[in-house]
Short mmCIF file of C-alpha atoms and ligand atoms in Angstrom, two decimals:
data_model
loop_
_atom_site.label_atom_id
_atom_site.label_comp_id
_atom_site.label_asym_id
_atom_site.label_seq_id
_atom_site.Cartn_x
_atom_site.Cartn_y
_atom_site.Cartn_z
CA MET V 1 158.90 45.00 -117.65
CA GLY V 2 155.36 43.74 -118.09
CA GLU V 3 154.47 43.73 -114.37
CA GLY V 4 150.84 43.13 -113.39
CA SER V 5 148.01 41.49 -115.26
CA THR V 6 148.85 38.24 -113.52
CA PRO V 7 146.55 35.26 -114.00
CA LEU V 8 143.78 34.54 -111.56
CA VAL V 9 143.44 30.79 -111.64
CA LYS V 10 140.77 28.65 -110.07
CA LEU V 11 142.44 26.05 -107.86
CA GLU V 12 140.08 23.18 -108.67
CA ASN V 13 141.55 20.50 -106.55
CA LEU V 14 141.91 22.80 -103.44
CA SER V 15 138.34 23.98 -104.00
CA ARG V 16 137.09 20.34 -103.87
CA MET V 17 139.28 19.54 -100.84
CA LEU V 18 138.23 22.57 -98.85
CA GLY V 19 134.56 22.94 -99.87
CA VAL V 20 135.05 26.60 -100.91
CA GLU V 21 135.69 28.26 -104.30
CA VAL V 22 139.42 29.02 -104.25
CA TYR V 23 141.29 31.19 -106.69
CA GLY V 24 144.96 31.96 -106.71
CA LYS V 25 146.25 35.39 -107.90
CA LEU V 26 149.57 34.31 -109.29
CA GLU V 27 151.66 37.27 -108.16
CA PHE V 28 154.78 35.13 -108.33
CA LEU V 29 154.61 35.42 -112.12
CA ASN V 30 155.66 39.09 -112.05
CA PRO V 31 159.03 39.92 -113.76
CA THR V 32 161.22 39.48 -110.69
CA GLY V 33 159.07 36.77 -109.16
CA SER V 34 156.88 38.71 -106.65
CA PHE V 35 154.12 41.29 -106.30
CA LYS V 36 156.67 43.92 -105.41
CA ASP V 37 157.18 44.77 -109.06
CA ARG V 38 153.76 46.47 -109.21
CA GLY V 39 154.82 49.06 -106.70
CA MET V 40 158.48 49.29 -107.64
CA THR V 41 157.80 50.35 -111.23
CA VAL V 42 155.95 53.36 -109.83
CA GLY V 43 158.40 54.09 -106.95
CA VAL V 44 161.54 53.96 -109.06
CA SER V 45 159.92 56.01 -111.80
CA VAL V 46 159.07 58.63 -109.26
CA ALA V 47 162.60 58.59 -107.77
CA ALA V 48 164.10 59.07 -111.24
CA SER V 49 161.73 61.94 -112.06
CA PHE V 50 162.66 63.65 -108.80
CA GLY V 51 166.33 63.41 -110.00
CA TYR V 52 167.58 60.99 -107.31
CA ARG V 53 170.64 58.99 -108.23
CA ILE V 54 170.47 56.48 -105.37
CA VAL V 55 167.47 54.47 -104.15
CA ALA V 56 167.56 52.43 -100.96
CA ALA V 57 165.39 49.88 -99.18
CA ALA V 58 165.60 47.43 -96.35
CA SER V 59 164.30 44.12 -97.35
CA THR V 60 163.72 40.44 -96.63
CA GLY V 61 164.66 39.86 -100.25
CA ASN V 62 161.82 40.46 -102.72
CA THR V 63 161.60 44.22 -102.40
CA ALA V 64 165.35 44.20 -102.90
CA ALA V 65 165.29 42.06 -106.05
CA SER V 66 162.51 44.19 -107.48
CA MET V 67 164.15 47.50 -106.66
CA ALA V 68 167.46 46.35 -108.07
CA ALA V 69 165.83 45.35 -111.40
CA TYR V 70 163.82 48.49 -111.83
CA ALA V 71 166.73 50.72 -110.70
CA ARG V 72 168.87 49.13 -113.41
CA ARG V 73 166.37 50.00 -116.04
CA ALA V 74 165.96 53.59 -114.75
CA GLY V 75 169.76 54.05 -114.50
CA VAL V 76 169.72 54.78 -110.76
CA GLU V 77 171.99 53.03 -108.22
CA PRO V 78 170.24 50.52 -105.97
CA VAL V 79 171.42 50.13 -102.37
CA ILE V 80 169.89 47.31 -100.32
CA LEU V 81 169.95 46.63 -96.57
CA ILE V 82 169.28 43.06 -95.57
CA PRO V 83 169.25 41.23 -92.24
CA LYS V 84 172.48 39.25 -92.22
CA GLY V 85 171.85 35.64 -93.02
CA GLY V 86 168.10 36.29 -93.05
CA ILE V 87 167.05 36.08 -96.62
CA ALA V 88 166.47 33.13 -99.02
CA SER V 89 169.49 32.17 -101.19
CA GLY V 90 167.62 32.61 -104.53
CA LYS V 91 166.89 36.23 -103.68
CA LEU V 92 170.48 36.94 -102.62
CA SER V 93 171.64 35.51 -106.00
CA GLN V 94 169.10 37.59 -107.82
CA ILE V 95 170.21 40.82 -106.06
CA GLN V 96 173.82 40.06 -106.61
CA ALA V 97 173.36 39.29 -110.32
CA LEU V 98 171.67 42.66 -110.75
CA GLY V 99 174.75 44.28 -109.22
CA ALA V 100 173.08 46.13 -106.38
CA TRP V 101 174.99 47.38 -103.41
CA ILE V 102 174.25 45.00 -100.56
CA LEU V 103 174.59 46.06 -96.96
CA GLU V 104 174.22 43.12 -94.57
CA VAL V 105 173.09 44.42 -91.24
CA GLU V 106 173.41 42.42 -88.03
CA GLY V 107 169.95 41.87 -86.50
CA THR V 108 166.45 41.64 -87.82
CA PHE V 109 164.73 43.18 -90.83
CA ASP V 110 163.36 45.83 -88.37
CA ASP V 111 166.98 46.92 -87.61
CA SER V 112 167.83 47.15 -91.32
CA LEU V 113 164.71 49.23 -91.83
CA GLU V 114 165.65 51.60 -89.12
CA ALA V 115 169.00 52.21 -90.79
CA ALA V 116 167.31 52.68 -94.22
CA ARG V 117 164.83 55.18 -92.86
CA THR V 118 167.52 57.23 -91.16
CA ALA V 119 169.61 57.24 -94.36
CA ALA V 120 166.57 58.55 -96.22
CA VAL V 121 165.93 61.29 -93.67
CA LYS V 122 169.53 62.40 -93.97
CA GLY V 123 169.03 62.68 -97.73
CA LEU V 124 171.56 59.97 -98.62
CA ALA V 125 169.03 58.12 -100.86
CA TYR V 126 165.43 57.94 -101.91
CA SER V 127 163.63 55.46 -99.78
CA LEU V 128 161.67 52.71 -101.43
CA ASN V 129 160.40 50.88 -98.45
CA SER V 130 156.68 50.19 -98.31
CA ILE V 131 156.30 53.35 -96.19
CA ASN V 132 156.75 54.97 -99.63
CA PRO V 133 153.24 55.88 -100.82
CA TYR V 134 153.92 55.44 -104.51
CA ARG V 135 154.68 51.82 -104.08
CA LEU V 136 151.28 51.19 -102.52
CA GLU V 137 149.66 53.03 -105.42
CA GLY V 138 151.18 50.40 -107.70
CA GLN V 139 150.25 47.48 -105.51
CA LYS V 140 146.64 48.44 -105.27
CA THR V 141 146.13 47.33 -108.89
CA ILE V 142 145.82 43.73 -107.57
CA ALA V 143 142.31 44.69 -106.43
CA PHE V 144 141.40 46.21 -109.80
CA GLU V 145 142.45 43.02 -111.61
CA ILE V 146 140.48 40.72 -109.29
CA LEU V 147 137.36 42.91 -109.99
CA GLU V 148 138.00 42.61 -113.71
CA ASP V 149 138.00 38.82 -113.43
CA LEU V 150 135.33 38.00 -110.87
CA ASP V 151 131.81 39.33 -110.25
CA SER V 152 131.85 38.56 -106.57
CA VAL V 153 134.48 37.82 -103.95
CA ASP V 154 133.88 36.99 -100.30
CA TYR V 155 137.39 36.91 -98.93
CA VAL V 156 140.86 38.02 -100.07
CA VAL V 157 143.60 36.30 -98.10
CA VAL V 158 147.03 38.08 -97.91
CA PRO V 159 150.28 37.06 -96.17
CA VAL V 160 151.35 39.96 -93.95
CA GLY V 161 154.81 41.15 -93.16
CA ASN V 162 155.46 44.85 -93.29
CA ALA V 163 151.73 45.16 -93.95
CA GLY V 164 151.94 47.26 -97.06
CA ASN V 165 150.26 44.91 -99.41
CA ILE V 166 147.05 44.26 -97.51
CA SER V 167 146.66 48.00 -97.01
CA ALA V 168 147.30 48.64 -100.74
CA ILE V 169 144.84 46.00 -101.92
CA TRP V 170 142.09 47.32 -99.66
CA LYS V 171 142.77 50.82 -100.95
CA GLY V 172 142.24 49.40 -104.47
CA PHE V 173 138.90 47.88 -103.57
CA LYS V 174 137.76 51.23 -102.02
CA GLU V 175 138.78 53.14 -105.15
CA ALA V 176 137.61 50.65 -107.77
CA SER V 177 134.25 52.34 -108.37
CA LEU V 178 136.05 55.56 -109.39
CA LEU V 179 137.39 53.60 -112.35
CA GLY V 180 134.04 52.27 -113.24
CA LEU V 181 134.82 48.83 -111.78
CA PRO V 182 132.20 47.07 -109.65
CA SER V 183 131.96 48.18 -106.08
CA ILE V 184 132.65 44.85 -104.42
CA LYS V 185 134.14 44.88 -100.95
CA PRO V 186 135.56 41.50 -99.87
CA ARG V 187 136.59 40.79 -96.32
CA MET V 188 140.40 41.23 -96.06
CA VAL V 189 142.13 38.41 -94.25
CA GLY V 190 145.73 39.05 -93.09
CA VAL V 191 147.78 35.99 -92.22
CA GLN V 192 150.98 36.18 -90.19
CA ALA V 193 153.39 33.45 -89.08
CA GLU V 194 153.04 32.66 -85.36
CA GLY V 195 156.58 33.73 -84.45
CA ALA V 196 156.17 37.03 -86.23
CA SER V 197 152.56 38.03 -85.61
CA PRO V 198 152.39 41.47 -83.92
CA LEU V 199 149.36 42.45 -86.04
CA TYR V 200 147.47 39.25 -85.30
CA LYS V 201 148.10 39.78 -81.63
CA ALA V 202 146.93 43.32 -81.72
CA TRP V 203 143.78 42.34 -83.58
CA ALA V 204 143.08 39.42 -81.35
CA SER V 205 143.47 41.54 -78.20
CA ARG V 206 140.89 43.93 -79.59
CA SER V 207 142.91 46.79 -78.12
CA GLY V 208 144.58 47.61 -81.47
CA ALA V 209 147.89 48.30 -79.68
CA VAL V 210 150.71 46.84 -81.68
CA GLU V 211 153.60 45.53 -79.64
CA ARG V 212 156.94 45.00 -81.49
CA VAL V 213 158.10 41.38 -81.60
CA ARG V 214 161.88 41.69 -80.74
CA ASN V 215 163.06 38.45 -82.23
CA PRO V 216 160.70 37.46 -84.95
CA SER V 217 161.17 33.88 -86.09
CA THR V 218 159.54 31.84 -88.87
CA ILE V 219 160.61 29.69 -91.78
CA ALA V 220 158.79 32.20 -94.01
CA SER V 221 161.74 34.67 -94.12
CA ALA V 222 159.93 37.12 -96.32
CA ILE V 223 157.51 37.95 -93.52
CA ARG V 224 159.99 37.54 -90.59
CA ILE V 225 159.11 41.06 -89.33
CA GLY V 226 158.39 42.18 -85.80
CA ASN V 227 157.59 45.88 -86.24
CA PRO V 228 155.48 46.39 -89.41
CA VAL V 229 155.57 50.05 -90.64
CA ASN V 230 152.10 49.90 -92.10
CA ALA V 231 150.54 48.38 -89.02
CA ALA V 232 147.86 51.08 -88.52
CA LYS V 233 146.83 51.01 -92.16
CA ALA V 234 146.59 47.28 -92.23
CA LEU V 235 144.48 47.04 -89.07
CA ARG V 236 142.21 49.69 -90.52
CA ALA V 237 141.86 47.60 -93.77
CA VAL V 238 140.87 44.52 -91.76
CA GLU V 239 138.45 46.45 -89.62
CA GLU V 240 136.78 48.44 -92.44
CA SER V 241 136.30 45.38 -94.60
CA GLY V 242 134.81 43.31 -91.81
CA GLY V 243 137.76 40.92 -92.12
CA LEU V 244 140.15 39.37 -89.69
CA MET V 245 143.78 38.51 -88.90
CA ALA V 246 144.97 34.95 -88.47
CA SER V 247 148.23 33.37 -87.49
CA VAL V 248 149.65 30.01 -88.48
CA SER V 249 152.58 27.84 -87.42
CA ASP V 250 155.56 26.97 -89.53
CA GLY V 251 154.28 23.40 -89.66
CA GLU V 252 151.06 24.68 -91.21
CA ILE V 253 152.98 26.82 -93.68
CA LEU V 254 155.13 23.94 -94.84
CA LYS V 255 152.11 21.66 -95.13
CA SER V 256 150.42 24.27 -97.33
CA LEU V 257 153.56 24.64 -99.48
CA ARG V 258 153.46 20.90 -100.15
CA ILE V 259 149.65 20.87 -100.79
CA LEU V 260 150.09 23.63 -103.42
CA ALA V 261 152.85 21.64 -105.10
CA GLU V 262 151.19 18.25 -104.89
CA HIS V 263 147.59 19.22 -105.81
CA GLU V 264 147.98 22.32 -107.93
CA GLY V 265 151.45 21.99 -109.38
CA MET V 266 152.44 25.35 -108.01
CA LEU V 267 155.75 26.12 -106.28
CA VAL V 268 155.62 29.21 -104.20
CA GLU V 269 157.82 30.46 -101.41
CA PRO V 270 156.83 29.88 -97.75
CA ALA V 271 155.47 33.36 -97.19
CA SER V 272 153.07 32.82 -100.04
CA ALA V 273 151.82 29.46 -98.71
CA THR V 274 150.88 31.35 -95.54
CA SER V 275 147.77 32.54 -97.25
CA LEU V 276 146.65 28.96 -97.90
CA ALA V 277 147.64 27.92 -94.44
CA GLY V 278 145.31 30.76 -93.17
CA LEU V 279 142.44 29.54 -95.29
CA ILE V 280 142.81 25.97 -94.08
CA ARG V 281 142.89 27.10 -90.44
CA LEU V 282 139.81 29.35 -90.92
CA ARG V 283 137.92 26.56 -92.64
CA SER V 284 138.68 24.14 -89.83
CA GLU V 285 137.53 26.69 -87.32
CA GLY V 286 134.33 27.23 -89.25
CA VAL V 287 135.05 30.99 -89.70
CA ILE V 288 134.92 30.81 -93.54
CA ARG V 289 131.75 28.95 -94.45
CA ASP V 290 130.96 26.36 -97.16
CA GLY V 291 130.94 27.55 -100.75
CA ARG V 292 132.40 30.99 -100.12
CA ARG V 293 134.57 32.51 -102.83
CA VAL V 294 138.14 33.11 -101.75
CA VAL V 295 141.11 34.60 -103.48
CA LEU V 296 144.55 33.69 -102.25
CA ILE V 297 147.35 36.13 -102.99
CA LEU V 298 150.23 33.93 -103.99
CA THR V 299 152.98 36.49 -103.48
CA GLY V 300 156.39 35.04 -104.28
CA HIS V 301 157.98 32.38 -106.51
CA GLY V 302 159.11 29.02 -105.16
CA LEU V 303 162.44 29.09 -107.00
CA LYS V 304 163.56 31.92 -104.72
CA ASP V 305 163.89 29.55 -101.75
CA PRO V 306 165.73 26.38 -102.66
CA LYS V 307 165.80 25.18 -99.07
CA ALA V 308 162.00 25.20 -99.01
CA LEU V 309 161.93 23.29 -102.30
CA GLU V 310 164.19 20.70 -100.86
CA PHE V 311 161.80 20.28 -98.00
CA ILE V 312 158.91 19.62 -100.43
CA ALA V 313 161.08 17.25 -102.40
CA LYS V 314 161.75 15.18 -99.31
CA GLY V 315 158.04 14.96 -98.76
CA ALA V 316 157.61 13.78 -102.36
CA GLY V 317 160.16 11.06 -101.64
CA PHE V 318 163.04 12.24 -103.87
CA ARG V 319 161.99 10.09 -106.83
CA ARG V 320 165.45 10.23 -108.33
CA THR V 321 167.62 7.51 -109.92
CA SER V 322 170.49 7.42 -112.37
CA ALA V 323 171.77 5.31 -115.28
CA ASN V 324 175.23 4.90 -116.76
CA THR V 325 174.13 4.04 -120.28
CA THR V 326 171.16 4.61 -122.53
CA GLU V 327 170.24 0.92 -122.27
CA GLU V 328 170.29 1.19 -118.52
CA ALA V 329 168.15 4.29 -118.69
CA LEU V 330 165.62 2.35 -120.79
CA LEU V 331 165.50 -0.36 -118.18
CA LYS V 332 164.95 2.09 -115.44
CA LEU V 333 162.11 3.68 -117.41
CA GLU V 334 160.49 0.25 -117.84
CA GLU V 335 160.71 -0.25 -114.12
CA ILE V 336 159.12 3.18 -113.45
CA ALA V 337 156.39 2.51 -115.99
CA ALA V 338 155.63 -0.83 -114.30
CA HIS V 339 155.20 0.85 -110.92
CA SER V 340 153.09 3.80 -112.08
N1 F0G U 401 154.93 37.69 -99.40
C1 F0G U 401 156.19 37.82 -99.87
C2 F0G U 401 156.69 36.80 -100.79
C3 F0G U 401 156.93 38.94 -99.44
O1 F0G U 401 158.13 39.10 -99.92
C4 F0G U 401 156.35 39.86 -98.55
C5 F0G U 401 157.11 41.07 -98.09
C6 F0G U 401 155.06 39.64 -98.11
C7 F0G U 401 154.32 38.55 -98.56
C8 F0G U 401 154.33 40.56 -97.13
O2 F0G U 401 154.04 41.78 -97.78
O3 F0G U 401 155.28 43.32 -96.31
O4 F0G U 401 153.47 44.15 -97.77
O5 F0G U 401 152.95 42.77 -95.77
N2 F0G U 401 158.34 41.21 -98.30
C9 F0G U 401 159.11 42.41 -97.98
C10 F0G U 401 160.46 42.43 -98.62
C11 F0G U 401 159.10 42.82 -96.59
O6 F0G U 401 161.35 43.12 -98.19
O7 F0G U 401 160.58 41.84 -99.67
P1 F0G U 401 153.92 43.08 -96.87
#
């Protein structure tokens, strides 16, 4: 469906504000509105070539929307397990419109994933969760594209949930030279939301032991995950690249969401803004130094989460008025022009 080859855009205003060179990799411009499409095109193709008729995945919404779309094109049946009440409304509409089977499971994403994995083991469906290696093969192309566009990168900042994407991107950087791309190895920065940050805690404790967060909570529903399946791979990516993990509060995530809208005109979903929140935090702590070149992976589209958009709109002051006639509309416009 034309997935991949997303724009890498210099965020000029943010660069000035933060004193570093910031680029955004606009992954929300993929066909279903998130980076998941890169992996799903591979995963679903493999499932179809193996002769599976049903594909299944647990999801916080984006994996589900992507799987549903690619399954439709491949003519296989998509079955989705979601945490009941735990996904953004735009994603639910998207999945419903694509006619996927939706199984709402009481509990967290981690409970949904357990059910999905057991179903796969029993041979009921082909599993397309990010434990599926083919998906990560698709997602690693983010690294190749960054290297096609830039001749140096100091940091790549990635929001982390189930931890597949940061692992895939690092794999891409490690393999790039095999394709004749420059061998540039940025530091990988994984950012989690405070209330769902088992990897950050494992990294910060230096023990590397990952403890499951039983009741993960954050406004960023896409990364509301307490037991990431790719934990070991992600921690290895951070370690090998000389990078780090960070954690940010919901307040910092919402502030970043608003900054991206106000200063760069970009509407992303809260999980995406987590990467900017991480960068702001690491700048204020002096971890990322002046003038460094940073790529933020902007993972999911703002239109998927209308509640979050409403929050930004409130901050922008709901500049909304109405008119009963065209004459009245003209008067209102004159007023607006006078105040601008
Ligand atoms: N950003 C968005 C918008 C996501 O949807 C996800 C994951 C992530 C970041 C984190 O990526 O899991 O590879 O570390 N969403 C999954 C889903 C869990 O079901 O859509 P990750």
